[in-house]
Coordinates of C-alpha atoms and ligand atoms in Angstrom, one line a residue:
X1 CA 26.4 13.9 3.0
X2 CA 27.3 17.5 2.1
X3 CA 24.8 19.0 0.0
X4 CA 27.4 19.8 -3.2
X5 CA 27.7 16.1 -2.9
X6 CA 24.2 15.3 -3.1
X7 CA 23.7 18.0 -5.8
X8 CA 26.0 15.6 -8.1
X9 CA 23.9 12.6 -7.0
X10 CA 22.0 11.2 -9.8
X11 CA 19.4 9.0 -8.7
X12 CA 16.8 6.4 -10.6
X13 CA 14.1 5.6 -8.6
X14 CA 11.7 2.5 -10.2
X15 CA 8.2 2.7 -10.1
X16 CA 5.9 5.6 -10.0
X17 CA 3.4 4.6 -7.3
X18 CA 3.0 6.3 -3.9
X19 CA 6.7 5.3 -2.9
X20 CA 8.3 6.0 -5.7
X21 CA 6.6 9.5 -6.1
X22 CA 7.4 10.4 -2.3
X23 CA 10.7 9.1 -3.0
X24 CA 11.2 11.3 -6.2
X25 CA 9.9 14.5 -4.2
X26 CA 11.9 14.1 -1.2
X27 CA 15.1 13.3 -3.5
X28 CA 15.0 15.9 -5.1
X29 CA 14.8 17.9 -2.5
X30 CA 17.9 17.5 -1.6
X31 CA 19.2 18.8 -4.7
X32 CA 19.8 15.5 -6.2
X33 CA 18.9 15.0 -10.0
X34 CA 16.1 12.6 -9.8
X35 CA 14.2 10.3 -12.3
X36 CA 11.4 7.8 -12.2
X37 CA 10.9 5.2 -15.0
X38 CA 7.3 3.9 -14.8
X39 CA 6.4 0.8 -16.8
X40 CA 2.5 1.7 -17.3
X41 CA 2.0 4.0 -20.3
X42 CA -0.7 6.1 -17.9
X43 CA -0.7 6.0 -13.6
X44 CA -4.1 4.1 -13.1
X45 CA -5.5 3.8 -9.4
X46 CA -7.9 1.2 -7.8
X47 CA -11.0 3.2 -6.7
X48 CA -11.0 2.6 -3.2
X49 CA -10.4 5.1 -0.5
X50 CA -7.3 5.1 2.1
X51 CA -6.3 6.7 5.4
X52 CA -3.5 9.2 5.5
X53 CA -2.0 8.8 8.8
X54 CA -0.5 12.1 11.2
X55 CA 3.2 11.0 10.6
X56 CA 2.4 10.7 6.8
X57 CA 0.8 14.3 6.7
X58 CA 3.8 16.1 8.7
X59 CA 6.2 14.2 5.9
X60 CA 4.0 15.8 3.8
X61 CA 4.1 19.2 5.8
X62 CA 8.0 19.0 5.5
X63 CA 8.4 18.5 1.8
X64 CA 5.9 21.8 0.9
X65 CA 3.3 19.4 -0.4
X66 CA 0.5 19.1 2.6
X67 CA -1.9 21.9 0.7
X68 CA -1.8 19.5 -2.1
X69 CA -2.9 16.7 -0.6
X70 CA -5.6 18.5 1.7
X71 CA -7.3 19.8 -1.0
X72 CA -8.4 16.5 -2.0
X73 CA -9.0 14.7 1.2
X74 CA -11.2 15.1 4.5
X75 CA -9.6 14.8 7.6
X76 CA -10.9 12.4 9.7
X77 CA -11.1 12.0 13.8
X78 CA -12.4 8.4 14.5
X79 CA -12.1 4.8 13.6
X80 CA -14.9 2.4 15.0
X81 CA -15.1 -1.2 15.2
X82 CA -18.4 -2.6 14.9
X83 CA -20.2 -5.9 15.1
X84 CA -21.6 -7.3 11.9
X85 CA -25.0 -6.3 13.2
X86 CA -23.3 -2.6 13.7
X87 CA -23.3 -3.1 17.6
X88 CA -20.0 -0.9 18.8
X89 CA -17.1 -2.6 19.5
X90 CA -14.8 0.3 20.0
X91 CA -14.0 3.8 18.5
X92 CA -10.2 5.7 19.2
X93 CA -9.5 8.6 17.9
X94 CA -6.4 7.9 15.2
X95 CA -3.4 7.6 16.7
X96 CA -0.4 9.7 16.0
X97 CA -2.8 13.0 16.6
X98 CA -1.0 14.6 19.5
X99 CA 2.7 13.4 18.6
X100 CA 2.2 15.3 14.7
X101 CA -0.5 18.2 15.4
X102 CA -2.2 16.2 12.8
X103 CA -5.1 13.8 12.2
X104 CA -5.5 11.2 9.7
X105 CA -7.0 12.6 6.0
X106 CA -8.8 10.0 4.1
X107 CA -8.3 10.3 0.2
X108 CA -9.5 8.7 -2.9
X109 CA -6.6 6.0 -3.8
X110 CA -6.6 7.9 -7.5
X111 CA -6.8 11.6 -6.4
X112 CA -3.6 10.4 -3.9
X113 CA -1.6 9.4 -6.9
X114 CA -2.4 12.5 -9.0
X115 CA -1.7 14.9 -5.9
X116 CA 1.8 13.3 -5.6
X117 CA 2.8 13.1 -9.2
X118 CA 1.6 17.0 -9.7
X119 CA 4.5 18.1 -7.3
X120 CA 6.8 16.4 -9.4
X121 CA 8.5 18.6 -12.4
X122 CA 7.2 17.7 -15.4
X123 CA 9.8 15.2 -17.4
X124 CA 10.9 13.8 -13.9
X125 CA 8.6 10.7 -14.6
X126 CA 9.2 8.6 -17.6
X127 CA 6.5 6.8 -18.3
X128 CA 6.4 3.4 -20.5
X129 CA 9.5 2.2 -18.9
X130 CA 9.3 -1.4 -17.7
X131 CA 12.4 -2.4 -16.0
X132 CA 13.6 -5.5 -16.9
X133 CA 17.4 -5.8 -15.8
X134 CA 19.2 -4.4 -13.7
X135 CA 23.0 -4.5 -13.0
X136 CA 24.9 -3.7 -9.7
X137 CA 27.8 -2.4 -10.1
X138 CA 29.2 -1.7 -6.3
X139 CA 29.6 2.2 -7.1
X140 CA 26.5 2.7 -9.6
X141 CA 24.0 0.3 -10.9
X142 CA 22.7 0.2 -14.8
X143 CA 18.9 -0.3 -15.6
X144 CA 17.8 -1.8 -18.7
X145 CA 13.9 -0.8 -19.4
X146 CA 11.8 -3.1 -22.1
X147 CA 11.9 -0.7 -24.3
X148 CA 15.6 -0.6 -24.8
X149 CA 16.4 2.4 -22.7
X150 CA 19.5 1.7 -20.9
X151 CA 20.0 4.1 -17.3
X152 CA 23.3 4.6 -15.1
X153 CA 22.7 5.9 -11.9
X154 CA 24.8 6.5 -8.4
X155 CA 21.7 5.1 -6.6
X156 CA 18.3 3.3 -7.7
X157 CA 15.7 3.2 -5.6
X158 CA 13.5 -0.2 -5.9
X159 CA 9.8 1.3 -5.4
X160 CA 8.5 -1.1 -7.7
X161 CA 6.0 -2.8 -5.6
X162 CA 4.9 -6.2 -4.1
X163 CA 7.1 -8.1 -7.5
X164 CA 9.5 -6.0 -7.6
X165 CA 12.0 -6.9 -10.4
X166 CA 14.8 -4.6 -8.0
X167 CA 13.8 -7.3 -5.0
X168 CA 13.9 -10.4 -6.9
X169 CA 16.8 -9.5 -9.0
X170 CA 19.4 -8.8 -6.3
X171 CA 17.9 -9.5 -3.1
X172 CA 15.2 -11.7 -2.8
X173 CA 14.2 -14.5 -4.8
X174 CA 10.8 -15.1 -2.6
X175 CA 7.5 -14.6 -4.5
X176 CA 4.3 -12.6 -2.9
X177 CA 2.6 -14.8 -0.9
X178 CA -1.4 -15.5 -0.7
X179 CA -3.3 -14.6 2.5
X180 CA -6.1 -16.2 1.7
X181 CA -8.3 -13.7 1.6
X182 CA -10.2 -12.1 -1.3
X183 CA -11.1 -7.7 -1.2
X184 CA -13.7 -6.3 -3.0
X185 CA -13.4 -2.4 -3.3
X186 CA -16.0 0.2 -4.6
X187 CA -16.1 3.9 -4.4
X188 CA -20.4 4.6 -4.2
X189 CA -22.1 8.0 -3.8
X190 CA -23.1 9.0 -0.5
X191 CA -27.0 9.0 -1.4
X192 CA -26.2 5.3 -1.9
X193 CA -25.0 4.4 1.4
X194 CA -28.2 4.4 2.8
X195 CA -27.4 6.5 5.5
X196 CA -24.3 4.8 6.6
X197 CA -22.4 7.9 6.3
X198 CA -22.9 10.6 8.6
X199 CA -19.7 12.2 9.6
X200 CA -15.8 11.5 8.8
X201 CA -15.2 8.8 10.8
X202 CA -14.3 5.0 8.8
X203 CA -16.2 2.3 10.3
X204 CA -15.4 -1.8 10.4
X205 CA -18.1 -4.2 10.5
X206 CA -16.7 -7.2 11.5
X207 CA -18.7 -10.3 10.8
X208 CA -17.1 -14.1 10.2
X209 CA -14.8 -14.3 8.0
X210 CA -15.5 -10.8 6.3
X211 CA -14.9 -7.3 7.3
X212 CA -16.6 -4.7 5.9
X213 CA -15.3 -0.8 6.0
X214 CA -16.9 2.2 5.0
X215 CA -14.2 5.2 4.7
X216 CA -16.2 8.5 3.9
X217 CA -14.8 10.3 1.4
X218 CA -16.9 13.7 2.3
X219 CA -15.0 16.0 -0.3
X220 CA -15.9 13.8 -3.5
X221 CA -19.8 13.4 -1.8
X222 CA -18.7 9.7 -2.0
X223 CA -17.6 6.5 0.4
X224 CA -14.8 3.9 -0.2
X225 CA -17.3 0.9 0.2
X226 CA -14.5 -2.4 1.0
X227 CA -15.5 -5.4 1.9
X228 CA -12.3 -7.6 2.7
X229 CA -13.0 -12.0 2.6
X230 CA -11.4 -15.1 3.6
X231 CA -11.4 -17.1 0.6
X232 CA -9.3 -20.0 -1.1
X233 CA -9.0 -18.7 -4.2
X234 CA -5.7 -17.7 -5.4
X235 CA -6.5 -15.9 -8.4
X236 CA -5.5 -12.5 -8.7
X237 CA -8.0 -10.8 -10.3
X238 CA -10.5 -13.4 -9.4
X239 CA -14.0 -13.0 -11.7
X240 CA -17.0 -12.3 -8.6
X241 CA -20.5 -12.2 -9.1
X242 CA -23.2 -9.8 -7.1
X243 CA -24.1 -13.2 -5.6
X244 CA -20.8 -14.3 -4.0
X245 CA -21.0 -10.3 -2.7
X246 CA -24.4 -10.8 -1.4
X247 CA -23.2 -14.5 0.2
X248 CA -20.3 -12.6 1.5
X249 CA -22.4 -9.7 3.5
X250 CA -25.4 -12.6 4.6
X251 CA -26.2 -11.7 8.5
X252 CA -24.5 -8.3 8.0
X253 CA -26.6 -4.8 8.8
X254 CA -29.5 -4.8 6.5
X255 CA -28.3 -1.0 5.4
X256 CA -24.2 -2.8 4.2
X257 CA -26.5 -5.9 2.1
X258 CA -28.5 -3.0 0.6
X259 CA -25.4 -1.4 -0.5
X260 CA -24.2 -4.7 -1.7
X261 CA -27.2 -5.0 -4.0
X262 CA -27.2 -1.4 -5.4
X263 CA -23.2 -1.6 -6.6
X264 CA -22.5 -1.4 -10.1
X265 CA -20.3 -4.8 -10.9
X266 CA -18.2 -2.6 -13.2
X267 CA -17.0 -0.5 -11.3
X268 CA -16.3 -3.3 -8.7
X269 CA -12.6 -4.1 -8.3
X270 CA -11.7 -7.5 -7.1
X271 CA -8.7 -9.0 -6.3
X272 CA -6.4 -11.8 -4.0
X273 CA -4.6 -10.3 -1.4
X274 CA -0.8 -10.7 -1.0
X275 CA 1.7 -9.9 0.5
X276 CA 5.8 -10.8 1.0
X277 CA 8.1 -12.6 3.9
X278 CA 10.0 -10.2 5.2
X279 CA 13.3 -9.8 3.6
X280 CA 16.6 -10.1 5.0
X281 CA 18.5 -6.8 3.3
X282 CA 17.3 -3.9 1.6
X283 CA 20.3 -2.6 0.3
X284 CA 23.7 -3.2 -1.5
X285 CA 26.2 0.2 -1.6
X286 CA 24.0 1.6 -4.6
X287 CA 20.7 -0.5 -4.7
X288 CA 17.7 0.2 -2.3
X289 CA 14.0 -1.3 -1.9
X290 CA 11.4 1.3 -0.5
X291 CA 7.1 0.5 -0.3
X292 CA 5.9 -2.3 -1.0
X293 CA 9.1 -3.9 -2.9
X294 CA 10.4 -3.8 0.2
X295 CA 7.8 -5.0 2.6
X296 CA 4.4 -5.6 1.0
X297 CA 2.2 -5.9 3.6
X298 CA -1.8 -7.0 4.1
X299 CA -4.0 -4.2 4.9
X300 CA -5.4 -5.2 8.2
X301 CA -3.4 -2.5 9.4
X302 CA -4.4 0.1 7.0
X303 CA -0.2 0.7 7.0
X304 CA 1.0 -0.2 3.7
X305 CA 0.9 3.0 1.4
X306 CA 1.7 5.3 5.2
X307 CA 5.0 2.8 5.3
X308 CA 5.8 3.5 1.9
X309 CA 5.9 7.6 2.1
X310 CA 7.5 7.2 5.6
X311 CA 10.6 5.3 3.8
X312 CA 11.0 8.1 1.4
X313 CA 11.4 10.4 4.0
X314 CA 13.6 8.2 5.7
X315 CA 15.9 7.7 2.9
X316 CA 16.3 11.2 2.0
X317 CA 17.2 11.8 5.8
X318 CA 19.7 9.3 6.0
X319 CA 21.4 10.9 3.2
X320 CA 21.4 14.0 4.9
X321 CA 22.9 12.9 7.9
X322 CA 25.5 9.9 6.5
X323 CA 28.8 10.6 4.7
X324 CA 28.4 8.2 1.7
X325 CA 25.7 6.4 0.0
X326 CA 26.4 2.9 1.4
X327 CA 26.4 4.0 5.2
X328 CA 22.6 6.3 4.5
X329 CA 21.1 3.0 3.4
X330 CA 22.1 0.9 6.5
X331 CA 21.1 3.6 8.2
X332 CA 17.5 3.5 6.1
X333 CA 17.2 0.3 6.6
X334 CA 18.3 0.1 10.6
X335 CA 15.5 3.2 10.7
X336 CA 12.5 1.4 9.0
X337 CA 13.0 -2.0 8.7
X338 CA 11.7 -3.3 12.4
X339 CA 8.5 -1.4 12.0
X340 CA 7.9 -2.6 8.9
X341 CA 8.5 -5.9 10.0
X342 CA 6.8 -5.8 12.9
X343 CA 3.5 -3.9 10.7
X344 CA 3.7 -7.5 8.2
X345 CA 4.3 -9.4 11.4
X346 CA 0.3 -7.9 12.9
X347 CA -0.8 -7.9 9.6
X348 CA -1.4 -11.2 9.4
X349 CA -3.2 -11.5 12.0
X350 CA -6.3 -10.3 10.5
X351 CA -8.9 -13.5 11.3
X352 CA -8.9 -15.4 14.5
X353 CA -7.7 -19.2 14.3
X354 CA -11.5 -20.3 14.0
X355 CA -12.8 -18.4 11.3
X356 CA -9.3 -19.5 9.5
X357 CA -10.4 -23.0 10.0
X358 CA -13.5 -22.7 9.2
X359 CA -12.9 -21.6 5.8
X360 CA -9.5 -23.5 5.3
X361 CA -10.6 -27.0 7.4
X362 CA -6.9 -28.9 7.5
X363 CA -4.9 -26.4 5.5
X364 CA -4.2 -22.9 6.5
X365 CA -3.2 -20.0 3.9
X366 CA 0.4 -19.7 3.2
X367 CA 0.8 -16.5 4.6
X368 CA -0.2 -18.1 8.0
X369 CA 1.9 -20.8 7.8
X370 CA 6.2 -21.0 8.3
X371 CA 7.7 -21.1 5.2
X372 CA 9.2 -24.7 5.8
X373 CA 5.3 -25.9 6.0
X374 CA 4.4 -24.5 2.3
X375 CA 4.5 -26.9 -0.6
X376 CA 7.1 -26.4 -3.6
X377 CA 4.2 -24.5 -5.8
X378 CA 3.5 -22.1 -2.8
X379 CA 2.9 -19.1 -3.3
X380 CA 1.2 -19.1 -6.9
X381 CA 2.7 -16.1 -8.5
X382 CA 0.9 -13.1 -8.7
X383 CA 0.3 -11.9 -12.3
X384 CA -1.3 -8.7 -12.6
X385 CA -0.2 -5.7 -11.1
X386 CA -2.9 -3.4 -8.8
X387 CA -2.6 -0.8 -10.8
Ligands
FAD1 C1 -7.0 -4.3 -0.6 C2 -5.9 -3.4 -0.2 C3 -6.2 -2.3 0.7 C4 -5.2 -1.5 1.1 N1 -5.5 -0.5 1.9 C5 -4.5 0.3 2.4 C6 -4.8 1.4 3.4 O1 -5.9 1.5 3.8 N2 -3.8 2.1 3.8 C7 -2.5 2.0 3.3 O2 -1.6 2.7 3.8 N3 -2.2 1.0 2.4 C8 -3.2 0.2 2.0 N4 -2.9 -0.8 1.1 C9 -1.5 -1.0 0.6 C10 -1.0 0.0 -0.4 O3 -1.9 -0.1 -1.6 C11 0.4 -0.3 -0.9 O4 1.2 -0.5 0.3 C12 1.0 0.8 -1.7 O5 0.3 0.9 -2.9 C13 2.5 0.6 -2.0 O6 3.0 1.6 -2.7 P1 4.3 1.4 -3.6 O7 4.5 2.6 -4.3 O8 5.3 0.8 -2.8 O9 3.9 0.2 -4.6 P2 2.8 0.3 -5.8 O10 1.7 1.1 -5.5 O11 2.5 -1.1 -6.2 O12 3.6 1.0 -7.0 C14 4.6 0.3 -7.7 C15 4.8 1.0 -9.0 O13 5.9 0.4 -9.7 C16 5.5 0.2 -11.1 N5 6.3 -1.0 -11.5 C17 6.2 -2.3 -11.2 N6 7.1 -3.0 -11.8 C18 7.8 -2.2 -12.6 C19 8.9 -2.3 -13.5 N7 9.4 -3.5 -13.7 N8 9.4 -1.2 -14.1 C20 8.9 0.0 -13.9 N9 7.9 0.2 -13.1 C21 7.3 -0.8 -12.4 C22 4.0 -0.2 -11.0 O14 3.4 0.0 -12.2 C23 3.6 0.9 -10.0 O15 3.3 2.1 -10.5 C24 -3.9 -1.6 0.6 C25 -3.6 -2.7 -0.3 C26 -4.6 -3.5 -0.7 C27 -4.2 -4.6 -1.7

């Protein structure tokens, strides 16, 4: 499009997580006049660690915003697979290095947030904005927020996460589905990691049924302790003791059951994994999903916040390079959609069949099971939001 024509563009994206915050910056960019209505009255993050990927850090290199995003991170050279016991099962350097000049940076989930949302202009994020209609209109669309605020826009960008109201309102009716698998996630000082972090690379213990990562965090002096677990129960925010931990970790490197018993419960966050079918069309002429609304995916892959910032930068390219709004989201869509379905395709495949059955005799998680083989009730709804 030509850019007096995207200067005119007024554009509402939904959501203010890492999608909608990459989206915002690479939006406005282009000259467009961009804003982002947030339901939550103040951005909260999990405290866990994640790995910024090379094709997520030249995005970043392109918009202006890498120096931000450095500061608080550590780049890192290495993953390693281990056993349980901590015998090696294989270590790469990340991928993606030589195509981007790049390596992966690991970042604190909360510091990631706060980088992106500082290189927004202040007013461009509204917080305290729950959507809670919204109305296609072919050339526009018209949000109405929960707190009676009522938005037209040219375009709205769905970054509203894994229930997205955008998704389930005009594309999708699906709900997120349960993998059947439970993660526990902890941020711990490095003095309590009892010598289990020595450098920058993250390391996976796998074990049955659980995997355990420790993603160094060497800027903060702390480690993004995560111990991910097959388990059948559904509920969201499910309540774990130190004991079910300590279960989980039995047979696991003496040092990882030590750090098990030295977290602080509080500061513990514990939730149900899900994730969502892939969905057929992301896009109406005005409408668009990005992140996780989109194509929430399980974090085997360590992919789903990387896929989220690659759509933004998709989306603002297709804009560039189409000649209307309707023919840059098909063209968003034909860009990113097969990798992101291919990512929730592999994503799945966290656990071999064994340790599924094993923990699941007779009755595998839905997310491992066709849709024509789930029961009416399947998937339970999710209720709480990660944030
Ligand atoms: C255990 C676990 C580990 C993970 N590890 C990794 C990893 O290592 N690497 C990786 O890349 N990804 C990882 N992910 C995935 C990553 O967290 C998500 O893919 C990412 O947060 C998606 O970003 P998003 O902006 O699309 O959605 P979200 O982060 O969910 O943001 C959505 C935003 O929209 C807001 N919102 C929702 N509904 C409304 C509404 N109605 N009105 C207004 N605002 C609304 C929410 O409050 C939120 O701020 C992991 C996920 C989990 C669960």
């Amino acid at each position: 499009m030509q850019s007096s024509d995207l200067k005119n563009l007024n554009i509402a994206v939904v959501g203010a997580g890492y999608g909608g915050a990459a989206a915002a910056k690479a939006l406005s960019l282009l000259g467009a006049t961009v804003t982002v209505y947030e339901q939550a009255s103040r951005i909260r993050e999990v405290g866990a660690g994640i790995g910024l990927r090379p094709s997520t850090m030249d995005r970043f290199r392109q918009w202006g915003i890498a120096g931000a995003v450095r500061k608080v991170s550590s780049p890192s050279d290495y993953f390693e697979i281990l056993t349980a016991t901590g015998d090696p099962i294989m270590k790469e350097p990340w991928p993606e290095i030589d195509a981007f000049g790049e390596t992966t940076h690991l970042i604190h989930r909360g510091d990631f947030i706060e980088a992106l949302l500082s290189v927004l202009p202040d007013g461009m994020v509204r917080l305290g904005h729950k959507l809670e209609r919204i109305e296609d209109r072919g050339d526009g669309a018209v949000l109405t927020c929960a707190n009676g605020t009522t938005v037209e826009a040219d375009l709205v960008v769905g970054a509203d996460g894994i229930r997205s109201v955008v998704r389930r309102q005009l594309f999708s009716a699906g709900e997120p589905v349960f993998s059947g698998e439970h993660a526990y996630r902890a941020v711990i000082d490095v003095d309590d990691a009892h010598g289990m972090a020595v450098d920058d690379n993250l390391r996976m213990y796998i074990g049955r049924g659980t995997k355990v990562y420790l993603l160094p965090l060497r800027h903060r002096g702390q480690v993004s302790f995560d111990i991910t677990a097959l388990c059948p129960d559904a509920t969201w925010a499910p309540s774990v003791t130190k004991d079910d931990l300590l279960k989980t970790v039995e047979g696991f490197d003496e040092r990882i059951v030590s750090i098990t018993r030295g977290l602080d419960m509080e500061t513990v966050n514990c939730r149900a994994v899900y994730d969502i079918d892939p969905v057929g069309r992301w896009h109406s002429d005005s409408v668009v999903l990005l992140g996780d609304a989109a194509h929430s995916m399980l974090h085997h892959q360590g992919q789903g916040a990387n896929s989220a910032i690659l759509d933004a930068g998709a989306l603002a390219d297709a804009l560039r390079e189409a000649d209307s709004i309707p023919e840059a989201l098909a063209l968003y869509q034909a860009t990113r959609k097969p990798a992101t379905d291919e990512l929730q395709r592999i994503s799945r495949q966290g656990w071999s069949e064994d340790e599924v059955d094993e923990v699941f005799p007779g009755q595998k998680p839905a997310s491992q099971r066709p849709t024509s083989q789930r029961t009416a009730s399947e998937p339970p709804a999710a209720r709480e939001a990660e944030v």
